[in-house]
Amino acid sequence: MSVSAPATTLTAEPDQIRRGLWRSILTFCRRQPLGTFGMALVIIVAIAGLGADLIAPYNPTANDFAAMTEAPSWAHWLGTDQFGRDMLSRIIFGARTALLVGLSSALVGGVAGLVLGVGSAYFGGMIDLILQRVLDVLMAFPLIIMALAVVAIFGTGVQNVIIAITVPLIPRCARVVRSSALAIREIPYVDAARACGFGHTRIILRHMAPNVVAPFLIMITAFVGQAILAEASLSYLGLGVQEPVAAWGLMLQGGAEEYASTAPWIAIFPGLAIMLSVLGINLFGDALRDELDPKLRNR
């Protein structure tokens, strides 16, 4: 009996976690119908991006000059572009590019902003003053202008686009996190941790950072949408992802003006992909904010 009891407890814990997670998802879907719709859009984009090699019917970079600017048909559900490339395949692979740039920029910029924001609030004094003035200077420039400046320095390409979008996201995250961390710094358990002799790093990572996770997660969802829009804008201007990589903004650049009247699907479908992706992320982020904030949830 004494030997079998721990095994039963260990096997029961994963089942309880799964049931609790499933119950939380069902509760979220019942309370947040728009958030559920947004989550469904995000899941569709994620599946398309991760499984692009299996889902896409054609090679997104293969040219077929005998089928240039063909209208949607059974052979090409969303038509072809000016080089005869299948639009559906390029949109599916474009989801991979959007997710790569959006998630990488949001996570790197968010984590860097989290560290700077919590550290600035914790140390205060001259460190906080100097750091906040630097962040003020960075925030004075709109996101797209700052991204253009970084691209002008480092050049084009997927990696440089990620860097260009990450840099302006850092001060925006740091400012919001700092405002939450300032209140947490005054809570007695932080003073108790100092009295116990804990180092600054341990207090920041174990006692302050976990308490700003809620606003941090909400900002990450917002940053993903902003990063996707910024990547599409840079690619449309010819300063982002370059051919032959499939990217939604690059697809708009190639067909939005010249083929607007003769082959409008070249611009319509990439634009719809951008709109639905950002809409889904924003709806899911708003619903997540409502669920994580007790005041909004009770309302």
XYZ file of C-alpha atoms in Angstrom:
299
model
C 0.000 0.000 0.000
C 2.745 2.426 0.874
C 4.507 1.716 -2.429
C 1.505 2.052 -4.753
C 0.184 5.339 -3.300
C 2.907 7.599 -4.771
C 2.431 5.989 -8.201
C -1.293 6.699 -8.075
C -0.640 10.289 -7.104
C 1.896 10.764 -9.900
C -0.444 9.337 -12.534
C -3.357 11.393 -11.276
C -1.557 14.741 -11.502
C -1.219 14.815 -15.335
C -4.898 13.880 -15.655
C -5.868 16.700 -13.330
C -3.707 19.147 -15.284
C -5.268 18.063 -18.573
C -8.787 18.317 -17.194
C -8.051 21.741 -15.703
C -6.548 22.967 -18.979
C -9.492 21.669 -20.990
C -11.925 23.260 -18.532
C -10.109 26.592 -18.820
C -10.256 26.471 -22.625
C -13.996 25.716 -22.580
C -14.595 28.547 -20.107
C -12.599 30.937 -22.286
C -14.589 29.933 -25.379
C -17.900 30.411 -23.559
C -17.002 33.819 -22.117
C -15.106 35.200 -25.109
C -16.772 34.317 -28.447
C -14.795 36.971 -30.352
C -11.618 35.819 -28.648
C -12.428 32.253 -29.690
C -12.860 33.401 -33.282
C -9.518 35.196 -33.096
C -7.875 32.122 -31.581
C -9.256 30.006 -34.437
C -7.728 32.400 -36.983
C -4.385 32.276 -35.184
C -4.479 28.472 -35.133
C -5.235 28.356 -38.876
C -2.306 30.669 -39.642
C -0.034 28.632 -37.355
C -1.039 25.351 -39.014
C -0.493 26.870 -42.471
C 2.925 28.205 -41.510
C 4.168 25.095 -39.736
C 2.786 22.629 -42.278
C 3.383 24.672 -45.419
C 5.533 21.948 -47.017
C 2.684 19.438 -46.665
C -0.305 21.729 -47.280
C 0.820 23.869 -50.238
C -0.220 22.280 -53.565
C 2.674 23.793 -55.548
C 6.218 24.971 -55.101
C 5.847 28.659 -54.133
C 8.905 29.693 -56.169
C 8.198 27.633 -59.308
C 7.437 29.787 -62.351
C 4.928 28.728 -64.992
C 5.053 31.312 -67.766
C 2.233 29.555 -69.599
C -0.125 30.281 -66.707
C 0.688 33.894 -65.829
C -2.081 35.939 -64.128
C -4.618 33.140 -64.408
C -7.895 33.734 -62.588
C -8.899 31.434 -59.706
C -9.771 27.984 -60.998
C -9.762 24.340 -59.939
C -6.089 24.083 -60.892
C -5.159 27.240 -58.973
C -7.758 28.016 -56.311
C -6.550 31.593 -55.761
C -5.142 32.143 -59.245
C -1.541 32.810 -60.226
C 0.669 35.880 -60.113
C 2.532 37.684 -62.886
C 5.199 34.960 -62.948
C 2.750 32.054 -63.027
C 3.332 31.104 -59.396
C 0.419 29.631 -57.467
C -1.077 32.268 -55.163
C -2.439 29.792 -52.617
C 0.970 28.169 -52.172
C 2.679 31.522 -51.771
C 0.107 32.704 -49.219
C 0.570 29.484 -47.219
C 4.351 29.868 -47.225
C 3.895 33.574 -46.524
C 2.219 32.570 -43.261
C 5.500 30.918 -42.266
C 7.418 34.122 -42.968
C 4.870 36.223 -41.070
C 4.970 33.893 -38.054
C 8.761 33.727 -38.076
C 9.159 37.499 -38.159
C 6.186 38.233 -35.881
C 6.955 35.728 -33.134
C 10.721 36.271 -33.195
C 10.424 40.057 -33.032
C 7.706 39.985 -30.368
C 9.479 37.461 -28.133
C 12.958 38.965 -28.378
C 11.704 42.527 -28.041
C 9.304 41.561 -25.256
C 11.890 39.676 -23.199
C 14.448 42.477 -23.599
C 11.815 45.035 -22.613
C 10.799 42.885 -19.645
C 14.363 42.754 -18.324
C 14.939 46.476 -18.859
C 11.586 47.480 -17.388
C 11.854 45.356 -14.243
C 15.513 46.248 -13.749
C 14.817 49.946 -14.167
C 11.984 49.840 -11.615
C 13.989 47.733 -9.155
C 17.198 49.773 -9.066
C 15.591 53.199 -9.518
C 17.685 56.314 -8.964
C 20.119 57.390 -11.642
C 19.919 54.069 -13.483
C 16.171 54.460 -13.878
C 16.486 58.111 -14.905
C 19.109 57.505 -17.618
C 17.429 54.366 -18.963
C 14.010 56.018 -19.196
C 15.394 58.989 -21.079
C 17.021 56.655 -23.604
C 13.730 54.800 -23.991
C 11.922 58.115 -24.437
C 14.193 58.954 -27.352
C 13.512 55.577 -28.984
C 9.771 55.875 -28.443
C 9.732 59.329 -30.063
C 10.023 57.610 -33.451
C 7.091 55.636 -34.901
C 7.686 51.911 -35.214
C 7.906 51.877 -38.998
C 10.306 54.866 -39.084
C 12.626 53.214 -36.569
C 12.425 49.942 -38.518
C 13.338 51.763 -41.731
C 16.354 53.309 -40.023
C 17.574 49.926 -38.770
C 17.068 48.337 -42.208
C 19.055 51.169 -43.760
C 21.945 50.280 -41.433
C 21.888 46.476 -41.547
C 20.321 45.852 -44.972
C 17.409 43.704 -46.129
C 16.643 40.026 -45.494
C 14.606 38.046 -42.977
C 17.150 38.277 -40.140
C 17.674 42.012 -40.564
C 13.902 42.584 -40.727
C 13.540 40.774 -37.390
C 16.219 43.022 -35.888
C 14.615 46.124 -37.401
C 11.223 45.327 -35.861
C 12.626 44.121 -32.536
C 14.471 47.357 -31.734
C 11.395 49.663 -31.609
C 9.388 47.076 -29.649
C 11.834 47.019 -26.719
C 11.083 50.505 -25.276
C 7.316 50.002 -25.648
C 7.433 46.815 -23.592
C 9.904 48.242 -21.072
C 7.709 51.253 -20.339
C 4.577 49.191 -19.606
C 6.464 46.604 -17.550
C 8.189 49.321 -15.523
C 4.857 50.849 -14.492
C 3.715 47.482 -13.109
C 7.074 46.698 -11.520
C 7.158 50.016 -9.628
C 4.109 48.951 -7.621
C 5.523 45.467 -7.018
C 8.807 46.916 -5.719
C 6.987 48.457 -2.750
C 5.342 45.197 -1.659
C 6.812 43.881 1.629
C 7.928 40.514 0.272
C 10.541 42.275 -1.880
C 11.951 43.919 1.249
C 11.844 40.535 2.975
C 13.840 39.000 0.125
C 16.456 41.712 0.487
C 16.572 41.135 4.256
C 17.187 37.425 3.651
C 20.288 38.320 1.680
C 19.012 37.377 -1.793
C 20.923 38.915 -4.690
C 19.474 41.418 -7.128
C 19.239 38.881 -9.937
C 17.260 36.414 -7.849
C 14.869 39.076 -6.583
C 14.243 40.392 -10.108
C 13.786 36.993 -11.762
C 11.956 35.119 -9.009
C 10.002 37.770 -7.129
C 9.315 40.654 -9.516
C 9.298 39.355 -13.103
C 6.671 36.616 -12.496
C 4.250 39.232 -11.150
C 4.249 41.213 -14.411
C 3.544 38.170 -16.600
C -0.106 39.124 -17.218
C 0.564 42.488 -18.916
C 3.631 40.963 -20.566
C 1.583 38.218 -22.281
C -0.964 40.758 -23.470
C 1.784 42.920 -24.949
C 3.316 39.911 -26.723
C 0.052 39.226 -28.564
C -0.188 42.888 -29.581
C 3.460 42.931 -30.662
C 2.980 39.911 -32.949
C 0.288 41.751 -34.889
C 2.372 44.922 -35.058
C 5.386 42.949 -36.243
C 3.396 41.248 -39.019
C 2.133 44.631 -40.221
C 5.629 46.135 -40.029
C 7.128 43.225 -41.975
C 4.448 43.547 -44.658
C 5.072 47.308 -44.860
C 8.828 46.898 -45.200
C 8.452 44.175 -47.821
C 5.963 46.291 -49.759
C 8.485 49.128 -49.814
C 11.179 46.734 -51.052
C 13.176 46.995 -47.817
C 12.102 43.758 -46.133
C 12.018 40.159 -47.277
C 13.374 39.747 -50.792
C 12.482 37.449 -53.684
C 12.064 34.526 -54.046
C 10.946 34.184 -50.397
C 7.157 34.138 -50.112
C 5.937 37.072 -48.026
C 2.545 38.758 -48.013
C 3.890 42.299 -48.262
C 6.181 41.291 -51.127
C 3.194 39.778 -52.943
C 1.340 43.079 -52.585
C 4.318 44.966 -53.972
C 4.357 42.839 -57.097
C 0.700 43.137 -58.022
C -1.077 45.868 -56.108
C -0.642 48.615 -58.698
C 0.191 47.177 -62.095
C -2.374 44.368 -62.004
C -5.071 46.014 -59.856
C -7.586 46.059 -62.705
C -6.510 43.089 -64.850
C -5.662 40.582 -62.077
C -6.993 41.954 -58.760
C -6.620 38.622 -56.966
C -2.839 39.190 -56.883
C -3.389 41.977 -54.337
C -6.703 40.951 -52.762
C -5.718 37.588 -51.307
C -2.415 38.655 -49.664
C -4.213 41.692 -48.241
C -6.932 39.451 -46.810
C -4.278 37.180 -45.294
C -2.644 40.134 -43.523
C -5.981 41.518 -42.351
C -7.324 38.228 -40.984
C -4.053 37.354 -39.251
C -3.750 40.696 -37.478
C -7.488 40.707 -36.688
C -7.268 37.242 -35.133
C -4.237 38.150 -33.036
C -5.844 41.374 -31.802
C -9.152 39.685 -30.928
C -7.349 36.924 -29.071
C -5.144 39.433 -27.253
C -8.130 41.527 -26.148
C -9.945 38.444 -24.876
C -6.815 37.276 -23.066
C -6.550 40.680 -21.391
C -10.173 40.445 -20.249
C -9.572 37.001 -18.764
C -6.323 37.873 -17.010
C -7.636 41.133 -15.518
C -10.084 40.300 -12.692
C -11.796 43.696 -12.945
C -12.547 43.278 -16.648
C -13.499 39.627 -16.229
C -16.078 40.397 -13.535
C -17.476 43.222 -15.633
